Coordinates of C-alpha atoms in Angstrom, one line a residue:
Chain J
X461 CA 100.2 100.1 93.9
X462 CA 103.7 99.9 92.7
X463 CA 103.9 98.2 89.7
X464 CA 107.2 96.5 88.8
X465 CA 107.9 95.2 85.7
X466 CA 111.3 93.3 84.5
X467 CA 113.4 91.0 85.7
X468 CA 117.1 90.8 87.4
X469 CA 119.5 88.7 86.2
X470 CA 123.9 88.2 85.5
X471 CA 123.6 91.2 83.4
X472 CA 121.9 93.6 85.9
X473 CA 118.7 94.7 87.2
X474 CA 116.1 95.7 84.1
X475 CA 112.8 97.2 85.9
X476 CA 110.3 99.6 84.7
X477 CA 108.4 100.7 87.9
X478 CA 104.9 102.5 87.8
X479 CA 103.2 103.5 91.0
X480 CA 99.7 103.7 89.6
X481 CA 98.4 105.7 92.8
X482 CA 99.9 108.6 90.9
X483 CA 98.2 107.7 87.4
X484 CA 94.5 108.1 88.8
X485 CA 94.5 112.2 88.6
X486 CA 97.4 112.5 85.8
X487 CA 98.3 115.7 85.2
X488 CA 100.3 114.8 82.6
X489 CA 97.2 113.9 80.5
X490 CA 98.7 110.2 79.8
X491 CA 101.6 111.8 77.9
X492 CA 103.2 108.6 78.9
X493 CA 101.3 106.7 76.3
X494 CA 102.4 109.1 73.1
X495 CA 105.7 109.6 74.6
X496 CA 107.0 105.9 74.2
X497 CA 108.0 105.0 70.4
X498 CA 107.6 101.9 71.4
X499 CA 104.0 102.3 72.9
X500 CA 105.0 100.5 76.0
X501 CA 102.3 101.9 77.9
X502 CA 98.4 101.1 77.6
X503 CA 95.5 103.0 80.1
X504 CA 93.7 100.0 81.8
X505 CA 91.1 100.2 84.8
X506 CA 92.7 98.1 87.6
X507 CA 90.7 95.9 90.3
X508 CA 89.8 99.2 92.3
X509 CA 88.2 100.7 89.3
X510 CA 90.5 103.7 88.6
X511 CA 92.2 104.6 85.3
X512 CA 96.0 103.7 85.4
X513 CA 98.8 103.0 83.1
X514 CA 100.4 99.8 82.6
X515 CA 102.9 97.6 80.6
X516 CA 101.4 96.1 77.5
X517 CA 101.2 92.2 78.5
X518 CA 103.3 91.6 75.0
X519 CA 105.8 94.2 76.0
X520 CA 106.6 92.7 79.4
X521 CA 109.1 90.3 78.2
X522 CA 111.1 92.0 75.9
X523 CA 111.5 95.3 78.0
X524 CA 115.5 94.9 78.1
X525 CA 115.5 95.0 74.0
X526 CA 112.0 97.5 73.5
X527 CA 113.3 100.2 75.7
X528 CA 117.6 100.0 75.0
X529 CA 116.4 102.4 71.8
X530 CA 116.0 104.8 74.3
X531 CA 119.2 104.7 76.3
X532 CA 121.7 106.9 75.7
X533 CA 123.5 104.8 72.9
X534 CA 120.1 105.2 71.1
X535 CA 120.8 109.4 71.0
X536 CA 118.7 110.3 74.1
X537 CA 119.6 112.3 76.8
X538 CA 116.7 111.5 78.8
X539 CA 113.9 109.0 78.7
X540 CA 111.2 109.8 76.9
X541 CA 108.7 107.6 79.1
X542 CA 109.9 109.3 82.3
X543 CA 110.5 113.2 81.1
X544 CA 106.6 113.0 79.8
X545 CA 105.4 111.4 83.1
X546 CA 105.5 114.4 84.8
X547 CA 103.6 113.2 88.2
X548 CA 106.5 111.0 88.3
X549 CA 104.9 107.9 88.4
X550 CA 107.7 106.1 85.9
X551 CA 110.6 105.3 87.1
X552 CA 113.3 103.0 85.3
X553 CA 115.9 101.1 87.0
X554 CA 118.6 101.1 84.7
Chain K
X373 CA 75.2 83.0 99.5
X374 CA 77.6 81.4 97.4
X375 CA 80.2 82.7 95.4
X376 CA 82.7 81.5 93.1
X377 CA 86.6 82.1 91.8
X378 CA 87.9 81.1 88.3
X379 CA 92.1 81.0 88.6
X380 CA 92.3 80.0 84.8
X381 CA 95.9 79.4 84.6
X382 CA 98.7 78.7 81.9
X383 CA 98.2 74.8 82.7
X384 CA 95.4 74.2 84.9
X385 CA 92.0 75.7 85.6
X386 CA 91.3 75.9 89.3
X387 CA 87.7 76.9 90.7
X388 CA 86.6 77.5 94.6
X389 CA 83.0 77.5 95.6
X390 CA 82.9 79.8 99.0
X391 CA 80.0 80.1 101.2
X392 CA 79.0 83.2 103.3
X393 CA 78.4 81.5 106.3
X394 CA 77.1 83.1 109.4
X395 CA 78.7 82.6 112.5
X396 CA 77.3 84.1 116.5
X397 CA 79.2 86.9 117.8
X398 CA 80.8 87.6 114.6
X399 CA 81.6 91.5 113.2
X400 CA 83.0 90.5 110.1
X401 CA 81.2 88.1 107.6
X402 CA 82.7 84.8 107.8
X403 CA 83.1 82.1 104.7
X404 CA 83.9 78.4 104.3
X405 CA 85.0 76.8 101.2
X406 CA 82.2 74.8 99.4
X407 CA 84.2 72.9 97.0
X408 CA 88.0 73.2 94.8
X409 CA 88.1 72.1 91.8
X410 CA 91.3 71.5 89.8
X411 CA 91.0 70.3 86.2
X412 CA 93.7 69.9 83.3
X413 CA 92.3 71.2 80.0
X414 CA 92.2 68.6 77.7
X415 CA 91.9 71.1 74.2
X416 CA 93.1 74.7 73.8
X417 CA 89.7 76.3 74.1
X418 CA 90.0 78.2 77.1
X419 CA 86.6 78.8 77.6
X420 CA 85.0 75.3 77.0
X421 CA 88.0 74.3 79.7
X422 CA 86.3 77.0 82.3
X423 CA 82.8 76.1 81.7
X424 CA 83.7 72.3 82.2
X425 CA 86.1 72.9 85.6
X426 CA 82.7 74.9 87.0
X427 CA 80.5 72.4 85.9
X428 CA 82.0 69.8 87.5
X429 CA 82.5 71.8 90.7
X430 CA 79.0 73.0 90.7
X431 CA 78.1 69.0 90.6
X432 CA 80.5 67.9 93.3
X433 CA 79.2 70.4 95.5
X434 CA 75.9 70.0 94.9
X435 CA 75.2 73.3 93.6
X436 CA 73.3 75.3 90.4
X437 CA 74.4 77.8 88.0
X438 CA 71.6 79.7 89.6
X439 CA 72.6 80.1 93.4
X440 CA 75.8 81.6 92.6
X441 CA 75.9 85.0 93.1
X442 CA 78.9 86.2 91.0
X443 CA 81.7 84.6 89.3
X444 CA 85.2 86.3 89.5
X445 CA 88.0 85.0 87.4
X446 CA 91.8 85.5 87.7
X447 CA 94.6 83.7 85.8
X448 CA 96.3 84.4 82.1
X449 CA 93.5 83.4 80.7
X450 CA 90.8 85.6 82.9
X451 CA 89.1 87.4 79.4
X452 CA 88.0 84.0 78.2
X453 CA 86.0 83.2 80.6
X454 CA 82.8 84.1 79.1
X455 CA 80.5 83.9 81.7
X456 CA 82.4 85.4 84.4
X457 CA 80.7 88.7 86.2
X458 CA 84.8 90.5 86.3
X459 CA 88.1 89.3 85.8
X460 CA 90.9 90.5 88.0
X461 CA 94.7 90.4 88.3
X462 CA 96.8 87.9 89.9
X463 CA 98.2 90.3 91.9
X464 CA 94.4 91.2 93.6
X465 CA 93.2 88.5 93.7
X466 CA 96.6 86.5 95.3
X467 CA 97.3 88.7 98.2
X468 CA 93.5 88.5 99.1
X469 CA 93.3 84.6 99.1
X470 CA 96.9 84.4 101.2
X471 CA 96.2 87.0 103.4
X472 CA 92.7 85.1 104.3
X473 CA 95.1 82.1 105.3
X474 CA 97.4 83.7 107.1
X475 CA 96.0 86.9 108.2
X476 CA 100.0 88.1 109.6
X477 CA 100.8 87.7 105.6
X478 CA 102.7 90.9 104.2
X479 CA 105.1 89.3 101.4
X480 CA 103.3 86.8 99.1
X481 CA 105.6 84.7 96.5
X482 CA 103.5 83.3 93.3
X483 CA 105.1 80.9 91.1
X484 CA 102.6 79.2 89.4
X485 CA 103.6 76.9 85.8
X486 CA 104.4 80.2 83.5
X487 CA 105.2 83.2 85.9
X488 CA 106.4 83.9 89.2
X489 CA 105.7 87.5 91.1
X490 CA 106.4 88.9 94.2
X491 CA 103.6 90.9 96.0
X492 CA 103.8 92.9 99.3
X493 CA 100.6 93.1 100.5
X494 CA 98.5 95.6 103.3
X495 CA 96.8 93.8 106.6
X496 CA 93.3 93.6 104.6
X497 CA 94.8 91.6 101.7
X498 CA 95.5 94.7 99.2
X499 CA 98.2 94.4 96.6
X500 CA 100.2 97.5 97.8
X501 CA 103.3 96.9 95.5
X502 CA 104.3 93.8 92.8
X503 CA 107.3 92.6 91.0
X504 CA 106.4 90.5 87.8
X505 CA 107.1 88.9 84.1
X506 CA 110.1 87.4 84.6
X507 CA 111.9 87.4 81.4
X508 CA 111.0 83.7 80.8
X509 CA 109.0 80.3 82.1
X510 CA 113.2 79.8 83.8
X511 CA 111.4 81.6 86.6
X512 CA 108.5 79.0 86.9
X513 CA 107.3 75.8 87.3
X514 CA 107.5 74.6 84.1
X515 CA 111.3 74.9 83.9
X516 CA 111.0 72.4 86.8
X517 CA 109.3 70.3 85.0
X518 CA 110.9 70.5 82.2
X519 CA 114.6 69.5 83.6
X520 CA 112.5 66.6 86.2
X521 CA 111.9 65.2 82.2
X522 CA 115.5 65.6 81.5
X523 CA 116.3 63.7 84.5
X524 CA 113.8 61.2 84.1
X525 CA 112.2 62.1 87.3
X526 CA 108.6 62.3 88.5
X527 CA 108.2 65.8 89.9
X528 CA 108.0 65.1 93.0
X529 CA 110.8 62.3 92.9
X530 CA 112.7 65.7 91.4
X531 CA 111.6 67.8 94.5
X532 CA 112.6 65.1 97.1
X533 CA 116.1 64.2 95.3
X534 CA 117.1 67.6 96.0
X535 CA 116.4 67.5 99.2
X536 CA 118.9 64.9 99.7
X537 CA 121.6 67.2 98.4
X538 CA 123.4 69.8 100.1
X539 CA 125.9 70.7 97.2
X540 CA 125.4 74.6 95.3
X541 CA 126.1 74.0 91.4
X542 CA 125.6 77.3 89.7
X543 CA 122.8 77.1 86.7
X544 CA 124.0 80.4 84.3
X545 CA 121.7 80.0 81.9
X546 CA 118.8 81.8 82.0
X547 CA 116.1 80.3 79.6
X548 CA 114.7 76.7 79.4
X549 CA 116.4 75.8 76.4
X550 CA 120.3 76.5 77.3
X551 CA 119.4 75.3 81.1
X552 CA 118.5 72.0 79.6
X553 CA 121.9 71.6 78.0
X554 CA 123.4 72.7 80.8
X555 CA 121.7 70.0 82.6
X556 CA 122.6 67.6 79.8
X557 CA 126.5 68.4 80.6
X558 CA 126.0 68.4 84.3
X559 CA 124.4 64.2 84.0
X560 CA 127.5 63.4 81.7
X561 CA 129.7 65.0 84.2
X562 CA 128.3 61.9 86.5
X563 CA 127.0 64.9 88.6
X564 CA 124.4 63.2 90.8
X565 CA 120.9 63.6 90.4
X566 CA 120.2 64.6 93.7
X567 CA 122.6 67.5 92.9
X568 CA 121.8 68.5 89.6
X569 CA 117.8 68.4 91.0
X570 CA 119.0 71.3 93.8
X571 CA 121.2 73.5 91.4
X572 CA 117.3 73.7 88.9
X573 CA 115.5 74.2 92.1
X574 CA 118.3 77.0 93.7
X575 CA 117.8 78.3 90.3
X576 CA 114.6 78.6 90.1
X577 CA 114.3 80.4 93.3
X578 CA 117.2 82.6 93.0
X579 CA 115.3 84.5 90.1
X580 CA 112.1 84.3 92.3
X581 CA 113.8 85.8 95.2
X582 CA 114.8 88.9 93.0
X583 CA 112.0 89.3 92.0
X584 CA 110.5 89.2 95.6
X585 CA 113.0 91.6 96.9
X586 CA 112.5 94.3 94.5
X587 CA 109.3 94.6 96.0
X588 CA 111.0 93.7 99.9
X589 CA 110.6 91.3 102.2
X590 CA 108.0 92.4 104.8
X591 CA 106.8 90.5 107.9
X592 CA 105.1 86.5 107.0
X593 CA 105.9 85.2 103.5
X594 CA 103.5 83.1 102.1
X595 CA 104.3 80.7 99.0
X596 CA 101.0 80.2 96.7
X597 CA 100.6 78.3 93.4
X598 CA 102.1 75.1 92.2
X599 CA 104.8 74.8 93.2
X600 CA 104.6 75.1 96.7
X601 CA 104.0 71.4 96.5
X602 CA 108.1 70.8 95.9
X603 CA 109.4 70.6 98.9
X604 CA 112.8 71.2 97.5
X605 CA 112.1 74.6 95.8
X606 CA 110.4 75.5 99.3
X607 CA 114.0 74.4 101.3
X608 CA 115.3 76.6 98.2
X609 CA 113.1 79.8 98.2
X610 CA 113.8 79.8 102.2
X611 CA 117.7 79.7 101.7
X612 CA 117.4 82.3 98.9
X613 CA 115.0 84.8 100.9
X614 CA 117.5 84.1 104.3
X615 CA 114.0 83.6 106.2
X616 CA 113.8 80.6 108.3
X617 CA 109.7 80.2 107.5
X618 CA 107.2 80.0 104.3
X619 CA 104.2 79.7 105.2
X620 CA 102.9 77.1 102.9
X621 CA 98.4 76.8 102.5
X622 CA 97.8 72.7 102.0
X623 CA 96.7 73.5 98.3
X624 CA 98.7 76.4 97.6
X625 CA 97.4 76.3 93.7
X626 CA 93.9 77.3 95.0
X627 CA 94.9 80.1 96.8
X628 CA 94.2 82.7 94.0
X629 CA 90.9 81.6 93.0
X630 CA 90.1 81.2 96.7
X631 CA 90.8 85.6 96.5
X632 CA 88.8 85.6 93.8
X633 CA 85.5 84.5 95.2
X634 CA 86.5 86.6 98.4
X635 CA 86.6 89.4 96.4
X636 CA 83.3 88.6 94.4
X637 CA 81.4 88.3 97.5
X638 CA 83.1 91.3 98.8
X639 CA 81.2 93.5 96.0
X640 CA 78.0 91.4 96.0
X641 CA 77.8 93.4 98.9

């Protein structure tokens, strides 16, 4: 499953996207989850009963403000989230 | 056998009692609902408010504790119900229940009082991709409600007035609070009610709609949840979506429970 998270509004589109089909055999080892300063990320079994990561319920609302730190105004050259997920299962639309 | 669904939302607890029916001829196992049950929670103890909207199903349909196989809830506030056998996402448990209904179903549009999600959905009622968490309740039903109040409209007097409208007044504002005042300046503009009613409802399902396209519009969309009982956020969601039909289920806010006991029966077996 795709999972989007975010919203689209005046401003622009602010999506984190996680296709969880690519979480079950991570060969990243869930480097996603240490990767994110803000700890975005949380390992949850879904409704088929595998192992996948997800946006923190808490986190879902604010993701425009959480993840800006890691824009490049912040310092970054890359995201952190998306250069750890190496199956490339994060994807960020902005 | 006899199954139940617990959709334990932001503002109402909804329960369906399905029955595993068998029927001559038939492959797959077929299922009739037993009983819905929709009760407001009184007090903010969750758990009490599930154990008293199943109780009171369980007694309208003539049915114990006992002869129900497994309990599957769904909803916000799915962990606190104590006595369920597994809780399961919206997303699961929505694009089961519409694609029961309407078995041509691909693109499923939830907006319930808090949230609204998009869902794209495979032919057996999988949750293939979603859209969700919409930056505030501005995407929801409660916004409706909330500006039908600053009208002084019933909610569905709201839903019909905008029907009767076919003027677009851009709403900017993108939470509750600001959208109310721009309501407030819109009525002291003598803007008519019947307008101001279809710029909350065109606004309502213009953030929907994104929401819905991020995922894509694919084949039959079905609208579940609560407000698929204003038929002026329907007309809206239709002219926002450019697709001339929504399917709309008679009780669209029992649609997710309804996949929840599906489900639950499904692994009962």
């Amino acid at each position: 499953m795709i999972a989007n998270y975010g919203y689209k509004d005046g401003s622009g589109e602010y999506y984190i996207s996680i296709d969880t089909d690519k979480c079950i055999d991570c060969a990243a080892e869930r480097a996603c989850l240490k990767a994110c300063p803000q700890q975005m990320f949380e390992i949850i079994t879904d409704d088929y009963d595998d192992e996948v990561a997800w946006v923190r319920k808490e986190k879902t609302r604010a993701l425009a403000y959480d993840c800006a730190e890691c824009k490049p105004a912040g310092g970054y050259t890359s995201l952190p989230c998306t250069t750890a997920c190496t199956p490339g299962a994060i994807k960020h639309s902005w | 056998m006899i199954t139940a669904g617990i959709d334990m939302g932001s503002r109402s607890v909804k329960v369906v009692l399905l029955e595993q029916i068998k029927v001559e001829g038939a492959k797959a196992p077929s299922f009739a609902v037993k009983k819905a049950h929709l009760m407001l929670p009184g007090d903010l103890d969750a758990d009490q408010a599930a154990e008293k909207a199943f109780d009171a199903a369980l007694a309208e349909a003539g049915v114990t504790r006992d002869q129900v196989k497994s309990v599957f809830a769904t909803g916000a506030g799915r962990g606190q119900v104590a006595f369920a056998t597994e809780g399961i996402t919206e997303m699961t448990a929505g694009a089961r229940g519409a694609v029961f209904m309407y078995p041509q179903a691909r693109t499923v549009v939830d907006v319930g009082a808090e949230e609204g999600r998009g869902i794209k959905t495979d032919p057996d009622g999988k949750a293939i991709d979603f859209a969700g968490n919409e930056k505030c309740a501005a995407g929801a039903g409660s916004f409706a409600e909330a500006m039908s109040r600053a009208l002084q409209l019933s909610l569905k007097e709201f839903g019909e007035a905008s029907l009767r409208s076919d003027k677009s007044i851009p709403m900017n504002a993108q939470c509750t609070v600001f959208a109310e005042s721009e309501v407030v300046s819109l009525i002291h503009s003598s803007t008519p009610k019947e307008d101001i009613a279809k710029a909350v409802l065109d606004a309502v399902a213009s953030r929907v709609c994104a929401m819905v396209r991020r995922v894509g519009i694919e084949g039959n969309v079905v609208l579940i949840g609560g407000m698929g009982h204003n038929p002026g956020f329907v007309q809206s969601l239709k002219t926002a979506m450019d697709v001339d039909q929504v399917l709309l289920p008679e009780l669209p806010e029992f649609v997710s429970a309804l996949g929840c006991a599906l489900i639950a029966a499904e692994r009962v077996h």
